PDB file of C-alpha atoms in Angstrom:
ATOM      1  CA  MET A   1       4.639  42.351   0.196  1.00 54.00           C
ATOM      2  CA  PRO A   2       1.892  39.959   1.318  1.00 61.00           C
ATOM      3  CA  ASP A   3       2.449  38.010  -1.922  1.00 75.00           C
ATOM      4  CA  GLN A   4       6.122  37.540  -1.001  1.00 81.00           C
ATOM      5  CA  ASN A   5       5.207  36.182   2.432  1.00 87.00           C
ATOM      6  CA  GLU A   6       2.579  33.857   0.959  1.00 88.00           C
ATOM      7  CA  LEU A   7       5.025  32.733  -1.722  1.00 87.00           C
ATOM      8  CA  ALA A   8       7.688  31.970   0.901  1.00 89.00           C
ATOM      9  CA  GLN A   9       5.190  30.015   3.006  1.00 91.00           C
ATOM     10  CA  LEU A  10       3.968  28.043   0.003  1.00 90.00           C
ATOM     11  CA  GLU A  11       7.504  27.213  -1.092  1.00 91.00           C
ATOM     12  CA  ALA A  12       8.347  26.070   2.444  1.00 92.00           C
ATOM     13  CA  GLU A  13       5.246  23.867   2.527  1.00 92.00           C
ATOM     14  CA  ARG A  14       6.082  22.488  -0.935  1.00 92.00           C
ATOM     15  CA  ASP A  15       9.579  21.575   0.264  1.00 92.00           C
ATOM     16  CA  ARG A  16       8.123  19.930   3.365  1.00 92.00           C
ATOM     17  CA  LEU A  17       5.636  17.897   1.297  1.00 89.00           C
ATOM     18  CA  LEU A  18       8.351  16.863  -1.172  1.00 88.00           C
ATOM     19  CA  SER A  19      10.586  15.689   1.662  1.00 88.00           C
ATOM     20  CA  MET A  20       7.667  13.776   3.211  1.00 85.00           C
ATOM     21  CA  ILE A  21       6.966  12.013  -0.096  1.00 82.00           C
ATOM     22  CA  ALA A  22      10.661  11.247  -0.597  1.00 83.00           C
ATOM     23  CA  TYR A  23      10.864   9.812   2.917  1.00 81.00           C
ATOM     24  CA  HIS A  24       7.884   7.518   2.306  1.00 76.00           C
ATOM     25  CA  ASN A  25       9.326   6.417  -1.037  1.00 73.00           C
ATOM     26  CA  GLY A  26      12.542   5.376   0.718  1.00 71.00           C
ATOM     27  CA  PRO A  27      13.670   1.781   1.256  1.00 68.00           C
ATOM     28  CA  PHE A  28      11.959   1.404   4.648  1.00 63.00           C
ATOM     29  CA  TYR A  29       8.450   1.863   3.231  1.00 58.00           C
ATOM     30  CA  ARG A  30       8.869  -0.028  -0.023  1.00 59.00           C
ATOM     31  CA  MET A  31       6.640  -3.073  -0.214  1.00 56.00           C
ATOM     32  CA  SER A  32       7.932  -6.157  -1.979  1.00 52.00           C
ATOM     33  CA  SER A  33       5.999  -7.014  -5.096  1.00 51.00           C
ATOM     34  CA  ALA A  34       5.189 -10.481  -6.393  1.00 48.00           C
ATOM     35  CA  ALA A  35       8.094 -10.202  -8.852  1.00 50.00           C
ATOM     36  CA  GLN A  36      10.515  -9.802  -5.936  1.00 63.00           C
ATOM     37  CA  THR A  37       9.175 -12.799  -4.013  1.00 67.00           C
ATOM     38  CA  PRO A  38      11.532 -15.762  -4.346  1.00 75.00           C
ATOM     39  CA  VAL A  39      10.373 -18.853  -6.216  1.00 81.00           C
ATOM     40  CA  TRP A  40      11.047 -21.130  -3.240  1.00 84.00           C
ATOM     41  CA  PHE A  41       8.333 -19.275  -1.311  1.00 80.00           C
ATOM     42  CA  PHE A  42       5.696 -20.360  -3.826  1.00 81.00           C
ATOM     43  CA  VAL A  43       7.028 -23.934  -3.848  1.00 85.00           C
ATOM     44  CA  ILE A  44       6.834 -24.176  -0.057  1.00 88.00           C
ATOM     45  CA  ALA A  45       3.348 -22.614  -0.062  1.00 82.00           C
ATOM     46  CA  ALA A  46       2.144 -25.145  -2.660  1.00 85.00           C
ATOM     47  CA  ILE A  47       3.589 -28.037  -0.629  1.00 91.00           C
ATOM     48  CA  ILE A  48       1.850 -26.810   2.531  1.00 88.00           C
ATOM     49  CA  ILE A  49      -1.473 -26.389   0.726  1.00 84.00           C
ATOM     50  CA  CYS A  50      -1.243 -29.890  -0.751  1.00 87.00           C
ATOM     51  CA  ALA A  51      -0.314 -31.370   2.646  1.00 89.00           C
ATOM     52  CA  VAL A  52      -3.310 -29.711   4.315  1.00 84.00           C
ATOM     53  CA  GLY A  53      -5.581 -30.986   1.534  1.00 83.00           C
ATOM     54  CA  ILE A  54      -4.266 -34.534   1.830  1.00 89.00           C
ATOM     55  CA  ALA A  55      -4.641 -34.438   5.621  1.00 88.00           C
ATOM     56  CA  MET A  56      -8.238 -33.231   5.264  1.00 84.00           C
ATOM     57  CA  VAL A  57      -9.129 -36.011   2.805  1.00 85.00           C
ATOM     58  CA  ALA A  58      -7.435 -38.596   5.045  1.00 89.00           C
ATOM     59  CA  GLY A  59      -9.399 -37.238   8.026  1.00 88.00           C
ATOM     60  CA  VAL A  60     -12.665 -37.642   6.144  1.00 85.00           C
ATOM     61  CA  PHE A  61     -11.851 -41.243   5.192  1.00 89.00           C
ATOM     62  CA  ALA A  62     -10.727 -42.031   8.756  1.00 90.00           C
ATOM     63  CA  GLY A  63     -13.953 -40.618  10.160  1.00 88.00           C
ATOM     64  CA  GLN A  64     -12.198 -37.885  12.122  1.00 88.00           C
ATOM     65  CA  ILE A  65     -13.620 -35.078   9.980  1.00 83.00           C
ATOM     66  CA  SER A  66     -17.261 -35.063   8.926  1.00 86.00           C
ATOM     67  CA  ALA A  67     -18.283 -34.192   5.390  1.00 79.00           C
ATOM     68  CA  SER A  68     -19.841 -30.919   6.577  1.00 83.00           C
ATOM     69  CA  ASP A  69     -16.595 -29.953   8.339  1.00 82.00           C
ATOM     70  CA  PHE A  70     -14.679 -30.781   5.174  1.00 80.00           C
ATOM     71  CA  LEU A  71     -17.016 -28.603   3.110  1.00 80.00           C
ATOM     72  CA  LEU A  72     -16.647 -25.781   5.631  1.00 81.00           C
ATOM     73  CA  LEU A  73     -12.840 -25.990   5.430  1.00 80.00           C
ATOM     74  CA  VAL A  74     -12.874 -26.131   1.631  1.00 81.00           C
ATOM     75  CA  VAL A  75     -14.970 -22.956   1.519  1.00 85.00           C
ATOM     76  CA  CYS A  76     -13.421 -21.022   4.431  1.00 82.00           C
ATOM     77  CA  LEU A  77      -9.716 -21.578   3.766  1.00 78.00           C
ATOM     78  CA  PRO A  78      -9.752 -20.129   0.213  1.00 81.00           C
ATOM     79  CA  LEU A  79     -11.871 -17.188   1.413  1.00 84.00           C
ATOM     80  CA  LEU A  80      -9.406 -16.537   4.206  1.00 82.00           C
ATOM     81  CA  ALA A  81      -6.515 -16.645   1.736  1.00 77.00           C
ATOM     82  CA  TYR A  82      -8.367 -14.245  -0.587  1.00 79.00           C
ATOM     83  CA  PHE A  83      -9.037 -11.734   2.203  1.00 79.00           C
ATOM     84  CA  ALA A  84      -5.434 -11.961   3.373  1.00 74.00           C
ATOM     85  CA  SER A  85      -4.204 -11.169  -0.145  1.00 70.00           C
ATOM     86  CA  ARG A  86      -6.573  -8.181  -0.372  1.00 69.00           C
ATOM     87  CA  LEU A  87      -5.297  -6.877   2.947  1.00 66.00           C
ATOM     88  CA  THR A  88      -1.738  -6.731   1.656  1.00 59.00           C
ATOM     89  CA  GLY A  89      -2.998  -4.792  -1.373  1.00 56.00           C
ATOM     90  CA  VAL A  90      -4.330  -2.086   0.930  1.00 52.00           C
ATOM     91  CA  LEU A  91      -0.929  -1.638   2.502  1.00 54.00           C
ATOM     92  CA  ASP A  92       0.835  -0.867  -0.778  1.00 57.00           C
ATOM     93  CA  GLN A  93       0.176   2.836  -0.456  1.00 59.00           C
ATOM     94  CA  PRO A  94       1.095   4.747   2.714  1.00 61.00           C
ATOM     95  CA  ALA A  95      -1.832   6.287   4.553  1.00 60.00           C
ATOM     96  CA  GLY A  96      -2.581   9.823   3.442  1.00 71.00           C
ATOM     97  CA  GLU A  97      -0.415   9.724   0.317  1.00 77.00           C
ATOM     98  CA  PRO A  98      -3.163  10.823  -2.125  1.00 82.00           C
ATOM     99  CA  GLN A  99      -3.982  13.786   0.109  1.00 87.00           C
ATOM    100  CA  VAL A 100      -0.320  14.793   0.360  1.00 88.00           C
ATOM    101  CA  ARG A 101       0.103  14.644  -3.418  1.00 89.00           C
ATOM    102  CA  GLN A 102      -3.102  16.660  -3.896  1.00 90.00           C
ATOM    103  CA  ARG A 103      -1.883  19.292  -1.434  1.00 91.00           C
ATOM    104  CA  LEU A 104       1.468  19.417  -3.227  1.00 91.00           C
ATOM    105  CA  ALA A 105      -0.273  19.994  -6.562  1.00 92.00           C
ATOM    106  CA  GLU A 106      -2.361  22.786  -5.034  1.00 92.00           C
ATOM    107  CA  CYS A 107       0.766  24.412  -3.562  1.00 92.00           C
ATOM    108  CA  GLU A 108       2.617  24.281  -6.865  1.00 92.00           C
ATOM    109  CA  ALA A 109      -0.380  25.709  -8.732  1.00 91.00           C
ATOM    110  CA  ARG A 110      -0.650  28.596  -6.265  1.00 92.00           C
ATOM    111  CA  ILE A 111       3.116  29.231  -6.442  1.00 90.00           C
ATOM    112  CA  MET A 112       2.927  29.429 -10.245  1.00 91.00           C
ATOM    113  CA  LYS A 113       0.027  31.901 -10.041  1.00 90.00           C
ATOM    114  CA  LEU A 114       1.934  34.092  -7.604  1.00 88.00           C
ATOM    115  CA  LYS A 115       5.113  34.008  -9.708  1.00 87.00           C
ATOM    116  CA  GLU A 116       3.211  34.875 -12.889  1.00 86.00           C
ATOM    117  CA  GLY A 117       1.541  37.793 -11.100  1.00 80.00           C
ATOM    118  CA  ARG A 118       4.920  39.448 -10.424  1.00 60.00           C
ATOM    119  CA  PRO A 119       5.938  42.422 -12.540  1.00 47.00           C
TER     120      PRO A 119
END
């Protein structure tokens, strides 16, 4: 009888974990990939980057920006863009998802052992 209770508890937990995974795979939590980003977004981003670059060069020639400031901007802006892109990569997977999937695998393995142990 204890095996039946444990089996029922494990099946209930498996159902709960499956519903949790299904909820997080729903449309609210889906992240847009680069393939889903519209082309106009990249065009606008390229125009903005070029405009900032032209403004920086014009500032250097006008004496408003020193060469050291220009060098700092040329180094810091790409690094900032790189870190921002890495941050979005972290958000692709909901927090705790690997642990939930591992727990689900453990539950299913234990359920199979209990079912095989039945006469």
